[in-house]
PDB file of C-alpha atoms in Angstrom:
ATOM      1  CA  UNK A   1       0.000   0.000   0.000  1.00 30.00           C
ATOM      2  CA  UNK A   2       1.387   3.450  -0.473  1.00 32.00           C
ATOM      3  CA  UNK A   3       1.514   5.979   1.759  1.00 34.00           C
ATOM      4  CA  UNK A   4       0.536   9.605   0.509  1.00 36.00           C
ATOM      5  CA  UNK A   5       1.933  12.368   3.030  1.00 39.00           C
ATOM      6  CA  UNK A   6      -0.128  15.246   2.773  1.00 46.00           C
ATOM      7  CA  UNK A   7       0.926  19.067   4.542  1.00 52.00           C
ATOM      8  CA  UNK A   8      -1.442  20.985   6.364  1.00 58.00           C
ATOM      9  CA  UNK A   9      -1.523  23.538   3.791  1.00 64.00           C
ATOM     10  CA  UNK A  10      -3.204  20.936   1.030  1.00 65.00           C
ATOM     11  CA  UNK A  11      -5.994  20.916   3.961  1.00 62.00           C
ATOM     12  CA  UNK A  12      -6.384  23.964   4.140  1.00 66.00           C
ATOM     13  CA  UNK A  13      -7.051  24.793   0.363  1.00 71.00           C
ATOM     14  CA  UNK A  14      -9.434  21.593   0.286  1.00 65.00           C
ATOM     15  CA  UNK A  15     -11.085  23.402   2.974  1.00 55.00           C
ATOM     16  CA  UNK A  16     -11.573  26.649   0.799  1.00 61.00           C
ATOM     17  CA  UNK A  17     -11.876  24.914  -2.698  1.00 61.00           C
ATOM     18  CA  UNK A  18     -14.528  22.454  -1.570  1.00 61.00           C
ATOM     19  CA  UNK A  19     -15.669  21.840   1.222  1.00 68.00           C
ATOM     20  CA  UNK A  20     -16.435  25.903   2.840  1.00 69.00           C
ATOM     21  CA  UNK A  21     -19.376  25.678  -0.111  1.00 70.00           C
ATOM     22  CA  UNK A  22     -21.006  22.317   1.322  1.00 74.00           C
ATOM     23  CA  UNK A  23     -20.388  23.875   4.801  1.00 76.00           C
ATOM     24  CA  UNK A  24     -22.497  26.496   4.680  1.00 78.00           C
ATOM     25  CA  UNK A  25     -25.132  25.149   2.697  1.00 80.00           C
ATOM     26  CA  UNK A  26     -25.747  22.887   5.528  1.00 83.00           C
ATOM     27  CA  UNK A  27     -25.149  25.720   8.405  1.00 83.00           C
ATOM     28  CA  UNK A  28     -28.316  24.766  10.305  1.00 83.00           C
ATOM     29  CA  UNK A  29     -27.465  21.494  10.673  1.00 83.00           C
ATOM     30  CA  UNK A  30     -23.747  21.734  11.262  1.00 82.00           C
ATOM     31  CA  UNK A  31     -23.878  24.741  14.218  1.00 81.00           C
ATOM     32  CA  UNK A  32     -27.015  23.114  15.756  1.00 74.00           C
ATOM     33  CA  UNK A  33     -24.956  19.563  16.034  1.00 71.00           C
ATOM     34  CA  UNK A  34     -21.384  21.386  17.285  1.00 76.00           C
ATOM     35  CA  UNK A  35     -23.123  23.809  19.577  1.00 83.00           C
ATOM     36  CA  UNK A  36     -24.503  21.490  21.620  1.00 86.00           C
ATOM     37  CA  UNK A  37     -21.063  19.818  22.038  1.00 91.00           C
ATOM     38  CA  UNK A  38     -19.859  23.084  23.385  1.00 90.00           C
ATOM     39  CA  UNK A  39     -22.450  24.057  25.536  1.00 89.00           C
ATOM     40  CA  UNK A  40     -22.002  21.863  28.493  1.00 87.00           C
ATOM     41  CA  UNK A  41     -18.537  22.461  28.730  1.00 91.00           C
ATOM     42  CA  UNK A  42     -18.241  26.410  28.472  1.00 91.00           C
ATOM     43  CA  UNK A  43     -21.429  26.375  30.755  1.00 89.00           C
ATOM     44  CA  UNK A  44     -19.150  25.318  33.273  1.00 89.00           C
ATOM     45  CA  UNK A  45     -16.070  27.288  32.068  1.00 92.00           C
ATOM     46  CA  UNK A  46     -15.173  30.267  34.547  1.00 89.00           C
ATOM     47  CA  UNK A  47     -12.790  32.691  32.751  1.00 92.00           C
ATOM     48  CA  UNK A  48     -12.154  35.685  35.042  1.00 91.00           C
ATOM     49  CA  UNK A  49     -12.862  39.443  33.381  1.00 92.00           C
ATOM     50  CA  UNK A  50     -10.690  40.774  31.343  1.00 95.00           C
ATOM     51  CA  UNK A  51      -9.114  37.434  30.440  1.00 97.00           C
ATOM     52  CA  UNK A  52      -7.358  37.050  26.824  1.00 98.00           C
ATOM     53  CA  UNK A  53      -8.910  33.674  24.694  1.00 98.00           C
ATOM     54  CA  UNK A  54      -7.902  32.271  22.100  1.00 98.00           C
ATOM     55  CA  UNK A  55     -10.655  30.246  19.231  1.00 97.00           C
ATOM     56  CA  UNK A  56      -8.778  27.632  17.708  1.00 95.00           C
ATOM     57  CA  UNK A  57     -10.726  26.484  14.211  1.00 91.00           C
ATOM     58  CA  UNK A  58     -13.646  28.840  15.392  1.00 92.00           C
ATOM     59  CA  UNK A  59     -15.872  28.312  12.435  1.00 88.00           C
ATOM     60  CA  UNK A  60     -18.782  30.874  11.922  1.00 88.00           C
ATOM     61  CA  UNK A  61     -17.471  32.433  15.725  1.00 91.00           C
ATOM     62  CA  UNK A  62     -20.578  31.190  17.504  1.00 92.00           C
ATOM     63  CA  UNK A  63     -18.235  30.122  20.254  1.00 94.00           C
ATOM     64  CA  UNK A  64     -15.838  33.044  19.722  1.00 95.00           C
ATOM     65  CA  UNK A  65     -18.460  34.878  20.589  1.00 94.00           C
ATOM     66  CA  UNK A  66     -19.587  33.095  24.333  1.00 94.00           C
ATOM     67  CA  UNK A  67     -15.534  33.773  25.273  1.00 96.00           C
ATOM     68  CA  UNK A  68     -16.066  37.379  24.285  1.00 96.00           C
ATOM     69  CA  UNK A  69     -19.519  37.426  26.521  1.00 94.00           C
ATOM     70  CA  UNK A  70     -17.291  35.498  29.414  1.00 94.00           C
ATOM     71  CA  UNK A  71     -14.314  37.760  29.317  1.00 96.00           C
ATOM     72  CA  UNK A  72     -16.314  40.975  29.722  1.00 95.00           C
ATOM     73  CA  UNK A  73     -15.369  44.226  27.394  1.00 94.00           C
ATOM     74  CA  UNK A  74     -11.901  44.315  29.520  1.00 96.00           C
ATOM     75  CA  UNK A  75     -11.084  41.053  28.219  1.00 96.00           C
ATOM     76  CA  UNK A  76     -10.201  40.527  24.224  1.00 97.00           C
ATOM     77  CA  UNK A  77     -10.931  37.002  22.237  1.00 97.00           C
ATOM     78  CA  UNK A  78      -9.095  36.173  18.921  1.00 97.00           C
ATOM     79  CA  UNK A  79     -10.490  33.695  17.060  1.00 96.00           C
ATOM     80  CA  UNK A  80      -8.871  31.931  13.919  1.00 94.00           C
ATOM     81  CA  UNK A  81      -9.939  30.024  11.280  1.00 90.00           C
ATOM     82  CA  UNK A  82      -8.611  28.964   7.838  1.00 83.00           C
ATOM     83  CA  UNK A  83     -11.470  29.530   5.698  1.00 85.00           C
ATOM     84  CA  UNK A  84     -12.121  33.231   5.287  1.00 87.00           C
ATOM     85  CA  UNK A  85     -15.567  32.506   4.137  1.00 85.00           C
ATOM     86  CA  UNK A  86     -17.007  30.983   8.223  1.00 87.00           C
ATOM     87  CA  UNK A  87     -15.054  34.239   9.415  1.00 90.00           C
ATOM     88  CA  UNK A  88     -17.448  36.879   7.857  1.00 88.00           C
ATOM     89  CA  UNK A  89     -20.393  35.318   9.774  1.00 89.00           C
ATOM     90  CA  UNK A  90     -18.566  35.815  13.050  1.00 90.00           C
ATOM     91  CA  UNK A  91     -18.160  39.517  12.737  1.00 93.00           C
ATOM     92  CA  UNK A  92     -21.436  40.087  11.195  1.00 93.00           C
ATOM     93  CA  UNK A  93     -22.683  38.998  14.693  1.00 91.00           C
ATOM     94  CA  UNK A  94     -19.613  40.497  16.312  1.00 91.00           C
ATOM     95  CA  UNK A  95     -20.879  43.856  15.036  1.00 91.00           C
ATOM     96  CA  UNK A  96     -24.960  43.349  15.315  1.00 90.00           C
ATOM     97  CA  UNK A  97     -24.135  42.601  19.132  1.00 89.00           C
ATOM     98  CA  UNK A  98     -21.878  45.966  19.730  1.00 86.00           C
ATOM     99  CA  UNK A  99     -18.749  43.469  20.563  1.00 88.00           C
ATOM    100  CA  UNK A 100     -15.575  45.434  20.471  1.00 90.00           C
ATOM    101  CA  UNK A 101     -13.210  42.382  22.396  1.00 95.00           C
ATOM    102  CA  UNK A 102     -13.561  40.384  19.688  1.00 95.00           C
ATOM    103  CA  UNK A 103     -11.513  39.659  16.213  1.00 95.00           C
ATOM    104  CA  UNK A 104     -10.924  37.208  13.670  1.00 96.00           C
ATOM    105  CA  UNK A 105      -8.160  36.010  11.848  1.00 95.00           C
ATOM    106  CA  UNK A 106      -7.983  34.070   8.508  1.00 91.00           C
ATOM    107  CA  UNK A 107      -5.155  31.703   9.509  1.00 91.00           C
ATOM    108  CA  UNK A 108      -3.749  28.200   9.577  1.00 88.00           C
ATOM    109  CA  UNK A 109      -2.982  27.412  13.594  1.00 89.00           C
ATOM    110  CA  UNK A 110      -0.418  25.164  12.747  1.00 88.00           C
ATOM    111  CA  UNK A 111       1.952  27.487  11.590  1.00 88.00           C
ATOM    112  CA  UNK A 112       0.941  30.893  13.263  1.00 93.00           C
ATOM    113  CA  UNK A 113       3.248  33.017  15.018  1.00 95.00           C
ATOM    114  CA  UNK A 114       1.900  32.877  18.195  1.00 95.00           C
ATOM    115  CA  UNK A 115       3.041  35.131  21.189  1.00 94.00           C
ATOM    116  CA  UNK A 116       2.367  33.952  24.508  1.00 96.00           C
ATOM    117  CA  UNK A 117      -0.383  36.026  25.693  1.00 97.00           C
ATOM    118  CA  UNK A 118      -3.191  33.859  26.151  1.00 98.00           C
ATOM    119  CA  UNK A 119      -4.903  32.878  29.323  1.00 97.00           C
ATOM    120  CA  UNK A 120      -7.046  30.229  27.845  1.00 98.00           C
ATOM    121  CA  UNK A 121      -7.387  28.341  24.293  1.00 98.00           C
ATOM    122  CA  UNK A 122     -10.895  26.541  23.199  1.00 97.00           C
ATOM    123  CA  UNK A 123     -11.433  24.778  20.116  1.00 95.00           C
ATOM    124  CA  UNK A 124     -14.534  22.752  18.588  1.00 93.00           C
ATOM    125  CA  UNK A 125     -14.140  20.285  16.332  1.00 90.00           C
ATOM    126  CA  UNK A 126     -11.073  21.862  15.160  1.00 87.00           C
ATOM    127  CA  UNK A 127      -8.098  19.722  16.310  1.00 90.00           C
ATOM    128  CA  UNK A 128      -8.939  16.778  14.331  1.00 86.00           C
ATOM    129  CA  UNK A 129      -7.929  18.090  10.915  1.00 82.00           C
ATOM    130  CA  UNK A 130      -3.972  19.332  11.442  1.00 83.00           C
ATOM    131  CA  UNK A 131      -1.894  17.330   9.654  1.00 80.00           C
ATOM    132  CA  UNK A 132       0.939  17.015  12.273  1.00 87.00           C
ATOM    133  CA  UNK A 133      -1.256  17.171  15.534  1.00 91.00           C
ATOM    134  CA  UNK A 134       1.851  17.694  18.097  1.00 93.00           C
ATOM    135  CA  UNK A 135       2.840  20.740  16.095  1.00 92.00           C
ATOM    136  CA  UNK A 136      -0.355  22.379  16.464  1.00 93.00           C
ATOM    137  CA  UNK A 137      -0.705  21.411  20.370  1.00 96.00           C
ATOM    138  CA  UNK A 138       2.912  23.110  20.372  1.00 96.00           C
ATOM    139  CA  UNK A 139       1.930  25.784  18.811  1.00 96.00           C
ATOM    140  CA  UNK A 140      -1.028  26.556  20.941  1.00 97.00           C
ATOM    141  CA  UNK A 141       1.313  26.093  23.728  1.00 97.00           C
ATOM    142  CA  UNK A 142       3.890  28.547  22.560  1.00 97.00           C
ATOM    143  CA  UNK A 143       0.635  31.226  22.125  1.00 98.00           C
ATOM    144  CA  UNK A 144      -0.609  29.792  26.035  1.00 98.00           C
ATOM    145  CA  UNK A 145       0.707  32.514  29.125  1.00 97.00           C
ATOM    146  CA  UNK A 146       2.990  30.027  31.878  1.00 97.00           C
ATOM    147  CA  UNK A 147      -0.504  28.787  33.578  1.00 97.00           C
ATOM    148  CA  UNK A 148      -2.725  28.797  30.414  1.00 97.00           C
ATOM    149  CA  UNK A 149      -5.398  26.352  30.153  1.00 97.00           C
ATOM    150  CA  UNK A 150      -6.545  24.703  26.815  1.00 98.00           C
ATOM    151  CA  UNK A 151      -9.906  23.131  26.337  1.00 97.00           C
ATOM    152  CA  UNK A 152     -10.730  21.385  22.869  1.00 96.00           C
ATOM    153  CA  UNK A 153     -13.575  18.910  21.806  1.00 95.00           C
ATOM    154  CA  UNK A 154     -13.050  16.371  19.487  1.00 95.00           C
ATOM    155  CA  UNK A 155     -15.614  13.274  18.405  1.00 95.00           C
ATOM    156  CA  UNK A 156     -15.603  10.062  19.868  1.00 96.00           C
ATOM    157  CA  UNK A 157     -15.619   6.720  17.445  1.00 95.00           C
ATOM    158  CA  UNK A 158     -17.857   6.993  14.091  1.00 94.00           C
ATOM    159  CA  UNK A 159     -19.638   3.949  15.733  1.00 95.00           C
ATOM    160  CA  UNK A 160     -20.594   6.132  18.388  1.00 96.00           C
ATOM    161  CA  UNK A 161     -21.950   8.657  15.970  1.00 95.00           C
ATOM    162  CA  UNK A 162     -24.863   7.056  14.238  1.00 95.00           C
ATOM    163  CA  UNK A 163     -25.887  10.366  12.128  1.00 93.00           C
ATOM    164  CA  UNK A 164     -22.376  10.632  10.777  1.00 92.00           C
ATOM    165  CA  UNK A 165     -21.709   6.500  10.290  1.00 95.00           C
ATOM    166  CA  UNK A 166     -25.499   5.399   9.143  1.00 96.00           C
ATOM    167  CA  UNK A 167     -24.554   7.527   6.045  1.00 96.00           C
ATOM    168  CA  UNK A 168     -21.324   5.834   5.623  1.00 95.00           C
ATOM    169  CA  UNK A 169     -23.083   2.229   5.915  1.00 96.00           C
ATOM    170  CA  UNK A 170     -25.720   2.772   3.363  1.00 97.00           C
ATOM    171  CA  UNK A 171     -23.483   4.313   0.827  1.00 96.00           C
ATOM    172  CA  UNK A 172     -20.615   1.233   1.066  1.00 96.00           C
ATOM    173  CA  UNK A 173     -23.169  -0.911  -0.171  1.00 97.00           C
ATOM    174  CA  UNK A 174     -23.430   0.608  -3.784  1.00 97.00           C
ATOM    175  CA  UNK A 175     -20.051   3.108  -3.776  1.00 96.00           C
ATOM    176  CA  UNK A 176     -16.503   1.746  -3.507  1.00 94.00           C
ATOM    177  CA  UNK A 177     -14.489   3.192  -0.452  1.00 90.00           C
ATOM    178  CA  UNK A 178     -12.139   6.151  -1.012  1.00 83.00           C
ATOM    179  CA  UNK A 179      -8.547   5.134  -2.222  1.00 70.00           C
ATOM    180  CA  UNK A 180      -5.423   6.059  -0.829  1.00 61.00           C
ATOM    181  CA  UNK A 181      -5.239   9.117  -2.926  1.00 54.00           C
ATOM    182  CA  UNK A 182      -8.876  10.921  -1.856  1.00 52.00           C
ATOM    183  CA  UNK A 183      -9.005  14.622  -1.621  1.00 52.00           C
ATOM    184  CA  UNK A 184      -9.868  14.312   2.523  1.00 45.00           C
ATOM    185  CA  UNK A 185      -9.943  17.805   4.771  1.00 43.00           C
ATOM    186  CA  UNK A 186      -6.724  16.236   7.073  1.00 49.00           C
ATOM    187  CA  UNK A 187      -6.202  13.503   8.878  1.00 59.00           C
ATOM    188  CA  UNK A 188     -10.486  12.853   9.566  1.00 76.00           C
ATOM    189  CA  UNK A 189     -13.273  13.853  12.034  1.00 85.00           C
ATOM    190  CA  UNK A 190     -12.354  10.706  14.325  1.00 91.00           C
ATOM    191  CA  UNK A 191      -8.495  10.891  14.268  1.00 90.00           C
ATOM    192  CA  UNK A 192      -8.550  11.896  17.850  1.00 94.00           C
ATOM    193  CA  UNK A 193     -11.251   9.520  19.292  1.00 94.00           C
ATOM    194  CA  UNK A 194      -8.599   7.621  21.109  1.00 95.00           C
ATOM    195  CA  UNK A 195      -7.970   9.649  24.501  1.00 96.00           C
ATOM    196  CA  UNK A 196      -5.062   7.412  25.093  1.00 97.00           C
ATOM    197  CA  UNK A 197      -3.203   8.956  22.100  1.00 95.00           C
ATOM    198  CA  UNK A 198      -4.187  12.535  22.594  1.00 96.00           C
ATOM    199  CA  UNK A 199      -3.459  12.398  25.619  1.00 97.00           C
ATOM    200  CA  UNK A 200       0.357  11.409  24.736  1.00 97.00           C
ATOM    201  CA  UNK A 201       0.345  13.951  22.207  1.00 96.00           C
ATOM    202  CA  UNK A 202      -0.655  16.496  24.194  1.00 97.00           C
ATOM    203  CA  UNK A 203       2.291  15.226  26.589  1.00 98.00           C
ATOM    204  CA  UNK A 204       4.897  15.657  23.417  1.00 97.00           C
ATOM    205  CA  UNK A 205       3.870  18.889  23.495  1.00 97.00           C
ATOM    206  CA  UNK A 206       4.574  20.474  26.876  1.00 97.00           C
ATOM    207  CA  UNK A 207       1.012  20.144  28.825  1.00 98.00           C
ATOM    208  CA  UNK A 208       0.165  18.702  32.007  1.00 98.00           C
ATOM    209  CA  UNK A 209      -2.968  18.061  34.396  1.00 98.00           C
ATOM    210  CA  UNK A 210      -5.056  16.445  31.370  1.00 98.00           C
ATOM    211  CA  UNK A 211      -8.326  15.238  31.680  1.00 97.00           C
ATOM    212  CA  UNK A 212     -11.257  13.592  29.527  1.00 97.00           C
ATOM    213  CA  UNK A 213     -14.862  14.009  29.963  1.00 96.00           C
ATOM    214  CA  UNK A 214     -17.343  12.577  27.501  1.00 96.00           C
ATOM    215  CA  UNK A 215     -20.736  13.950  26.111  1.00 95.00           C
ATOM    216  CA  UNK A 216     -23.188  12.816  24.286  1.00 95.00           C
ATOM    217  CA  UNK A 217     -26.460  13.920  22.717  1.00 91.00           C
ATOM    218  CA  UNK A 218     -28.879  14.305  19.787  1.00 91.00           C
ATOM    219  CA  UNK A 219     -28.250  16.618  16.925  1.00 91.00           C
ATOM    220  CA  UNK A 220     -30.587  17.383  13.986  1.00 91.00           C
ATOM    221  CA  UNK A 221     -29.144  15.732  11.213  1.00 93.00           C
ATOM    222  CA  UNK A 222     -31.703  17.457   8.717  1.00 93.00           C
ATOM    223  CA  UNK A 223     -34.542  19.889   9.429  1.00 93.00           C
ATOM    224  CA  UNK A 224     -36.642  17.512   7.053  1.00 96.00           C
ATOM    225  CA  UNK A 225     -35.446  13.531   5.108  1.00 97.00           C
ATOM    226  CA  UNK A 226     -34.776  15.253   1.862  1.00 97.00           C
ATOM    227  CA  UNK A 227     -32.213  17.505   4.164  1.00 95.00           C
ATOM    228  CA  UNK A 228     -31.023  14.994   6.147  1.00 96.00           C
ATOM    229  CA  UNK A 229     -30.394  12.846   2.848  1.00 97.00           C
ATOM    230  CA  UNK A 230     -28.712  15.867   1.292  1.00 95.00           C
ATOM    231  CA  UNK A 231     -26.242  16.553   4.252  1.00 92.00           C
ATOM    232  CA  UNK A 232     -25.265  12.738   4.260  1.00 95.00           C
ATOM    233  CA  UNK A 233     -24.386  12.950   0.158  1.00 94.00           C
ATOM    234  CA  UNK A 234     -22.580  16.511   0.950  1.00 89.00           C
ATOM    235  CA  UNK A 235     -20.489  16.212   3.796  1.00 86.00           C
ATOM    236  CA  UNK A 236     -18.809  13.520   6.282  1.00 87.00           C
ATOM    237  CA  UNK A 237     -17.816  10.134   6.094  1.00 90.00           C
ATOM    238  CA  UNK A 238     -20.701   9.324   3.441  1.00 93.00           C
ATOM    239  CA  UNK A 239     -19.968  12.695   1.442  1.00 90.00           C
ATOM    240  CA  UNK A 240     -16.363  11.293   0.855  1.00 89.00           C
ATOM    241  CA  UNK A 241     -17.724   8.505  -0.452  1.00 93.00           C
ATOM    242  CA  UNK A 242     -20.395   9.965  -2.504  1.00 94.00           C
ATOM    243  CA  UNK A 243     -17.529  12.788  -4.164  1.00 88.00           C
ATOM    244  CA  UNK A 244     -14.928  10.076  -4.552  1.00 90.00           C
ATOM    245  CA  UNK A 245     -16.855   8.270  -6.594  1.00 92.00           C
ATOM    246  CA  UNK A 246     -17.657  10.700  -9.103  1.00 91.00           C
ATOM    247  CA  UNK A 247     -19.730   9.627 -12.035  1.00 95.00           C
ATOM    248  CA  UNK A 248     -21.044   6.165 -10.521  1.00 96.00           C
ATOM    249  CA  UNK A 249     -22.269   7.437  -7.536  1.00 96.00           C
ATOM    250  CA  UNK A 250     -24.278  10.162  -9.269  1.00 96.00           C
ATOM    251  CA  UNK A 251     -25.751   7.282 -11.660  1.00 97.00           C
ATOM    252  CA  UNK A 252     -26.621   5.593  -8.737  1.00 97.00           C
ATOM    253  CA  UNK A 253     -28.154   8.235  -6.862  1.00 97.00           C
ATOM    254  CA  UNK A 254     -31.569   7.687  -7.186  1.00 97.00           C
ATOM    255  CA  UNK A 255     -31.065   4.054  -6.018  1.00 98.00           C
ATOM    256  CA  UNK A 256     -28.921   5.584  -3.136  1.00 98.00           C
ATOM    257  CA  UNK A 257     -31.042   8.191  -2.071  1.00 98.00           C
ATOM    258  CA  UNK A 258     -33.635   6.091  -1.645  1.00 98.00           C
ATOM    259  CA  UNK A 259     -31.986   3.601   0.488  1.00 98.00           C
ATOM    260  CA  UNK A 260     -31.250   6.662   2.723  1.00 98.00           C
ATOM    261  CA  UNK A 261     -34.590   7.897   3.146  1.00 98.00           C
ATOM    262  CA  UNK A 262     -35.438   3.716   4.451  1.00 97.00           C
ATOM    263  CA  UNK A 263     -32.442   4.456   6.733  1.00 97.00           C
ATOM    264  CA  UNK A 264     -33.084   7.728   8.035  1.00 97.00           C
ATOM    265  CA  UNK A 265     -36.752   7.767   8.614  1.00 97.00           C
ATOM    266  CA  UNK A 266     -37.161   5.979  11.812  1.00 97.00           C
ATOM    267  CA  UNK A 267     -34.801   9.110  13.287  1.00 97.00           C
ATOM    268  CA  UNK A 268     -38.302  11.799  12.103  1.00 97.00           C
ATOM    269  CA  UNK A 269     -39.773  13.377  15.127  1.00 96.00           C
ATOM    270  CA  UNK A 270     -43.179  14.196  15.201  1.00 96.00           C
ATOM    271  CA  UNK A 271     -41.857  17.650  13.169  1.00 95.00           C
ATOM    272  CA  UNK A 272     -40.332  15.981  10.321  1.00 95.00           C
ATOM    273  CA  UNK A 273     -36.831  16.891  12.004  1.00 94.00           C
ATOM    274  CA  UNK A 274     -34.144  13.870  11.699  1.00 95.00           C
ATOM    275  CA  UNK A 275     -32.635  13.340  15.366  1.00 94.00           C
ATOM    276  CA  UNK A 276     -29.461  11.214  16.122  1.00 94.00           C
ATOM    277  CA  UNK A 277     -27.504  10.590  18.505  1.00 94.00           C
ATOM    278  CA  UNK A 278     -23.890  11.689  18.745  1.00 94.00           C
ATOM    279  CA  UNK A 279     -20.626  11.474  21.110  1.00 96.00           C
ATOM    280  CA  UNK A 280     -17.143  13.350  22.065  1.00 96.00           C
ATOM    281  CA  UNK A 281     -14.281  14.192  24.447  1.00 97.00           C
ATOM    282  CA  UNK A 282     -13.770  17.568  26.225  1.00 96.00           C
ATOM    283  CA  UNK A 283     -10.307  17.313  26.530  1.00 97.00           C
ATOM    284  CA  UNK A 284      -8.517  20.006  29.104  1.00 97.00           C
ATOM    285  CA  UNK A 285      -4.903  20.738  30.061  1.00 98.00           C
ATOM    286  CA  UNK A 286      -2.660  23.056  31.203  1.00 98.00           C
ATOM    287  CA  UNK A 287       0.760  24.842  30.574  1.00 98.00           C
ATOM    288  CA  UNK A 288       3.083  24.449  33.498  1.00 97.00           C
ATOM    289  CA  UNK A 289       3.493  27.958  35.674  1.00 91.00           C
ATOM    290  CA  UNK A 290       7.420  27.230  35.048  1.00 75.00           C
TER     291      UNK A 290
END
């Protein structure tokens, strides 16, 4: 089998080439499912006034945006983000809600040249995509004050995550699987399901007092079947699929389509909305005072 090495910037441009489009077409669905993955944790977060945050892969800033109300207008909040295009959202709202404290920055993490002046780092669904994860963690703990805390979320197992893997089963039973060579947006949603390895890698790059807390929940995977069938042919695991294989899948989309609506219809509510259930970490660490 050979190995194809990829760099973080080839992500970054798939990002922006392909998949920023599919990404906000499906907005509703996307923020509604990562919200709630965020909620619980920076419910609980206690950042003290005037603190300086940092939004690692911050999206369309919805999250950005709760530092920036935690941090009070003494505090600041930079968030970054590769794709230029989630960016604009986040100081649409920025400005519509009078919020001076907060910018954004069009930026790959891995490579930015951080100064240490943040108290705390968050980042949502954002970790799982750098192509050399220990150089980003470094990074973040280069930009991290001696004390700094980090706190990232990252999904558990696709088994664990029935409205991203139900997709993936229907589709591998009339699509070949991606090859070695698939355009992919970095190393995959699930490449840091495993606490046991991110917790070494965030060891290899400098932190300490790590911890691991799971959540779970449903998300809307579609406002409505034809959405939810949509989303599963646009983006994730089954997306890949359903792009890779170019001309035969879209031949065998009605076929396909089909066989998704039989999957996905049990998950209607009594709105027409598809519910699922889904899973992650809340990873947390510190920098050392010293």
């Amino acid at each position: 089998m050979t190995t194809i090495t990829k760099h973080n910037d080839d992500y970054v441009a798939f990002w922006n080439q392909v998949l920023v489009t599919k990404f906000e077409r499906f907005r509703n669905i996307l923020m509604g499912g990562m919200s709630y993955h965020s909620e619980t944790p920076l419910r609980k977060l206690h950042l003290p006034e005037g603190a300086n945050a940092l939004d690692v892969g911050c999206g369309w800033g919805d999250t950005a945006l709760a530092l920036a109300r935690k941090v009070g207008p003494s505090g600041s909040v930079t968030g970054l983000d590769c794709c230029e295009t989630f960016l604009e959202k986040g100081r649409t709202d920025a400005a519509s809600s009078a919020m001076d404290n907060l910018r954004f920055i069009a930026a790959d993490v891995q490579n930015y040249p951080f100064e240490p002046e943040y108290n705390f780092c968050f980042s949502r669904f954002g970790m799982m995509f750098f192509s050399n994860p220990v150089a980003a963690m470094r990074n973040i703990h280069r930009a991290l004050k001696p004390g700094g805390e980090l706190l990232f979320i990252t999904w558990r197992k696709l088994e664990e995550n029935p409205w991203l893997s139900a997709g993936k089963e229907t589709l591998l039973q009339y699509l070949p699987a991606p090859g070695d060579d698939a355009q992919v947006c970095g190393p995959g949603p699930f490449s840091m399901s495993n606490p046991e390895v991110v917790i070494r890698q965030l060891q290899a790059s400098g932190f300490t007092d790590i911890k691991v807390e799971p959540i779970d929940g449903p998300v809307t995977a579609g406002d409505s079947i034809e959405q939810a069938i949509e989303f599963q042919l646009a983006i994730g695991p089954a997306g890949e699929i359903f792009r890779e294989a170019g001309e035969i899948a879209e031949r065998r989309r009605p076929i396909i389509e089909n066989a998704l609506r039989q999957k996905l219809s049990p998950y209607q509510d009594s709105n027409g909305k598809v519910i699922m259930d889904s899973a992650s970490w809340a990873y947390s660490a510190k920098k050392p005072n010293k």
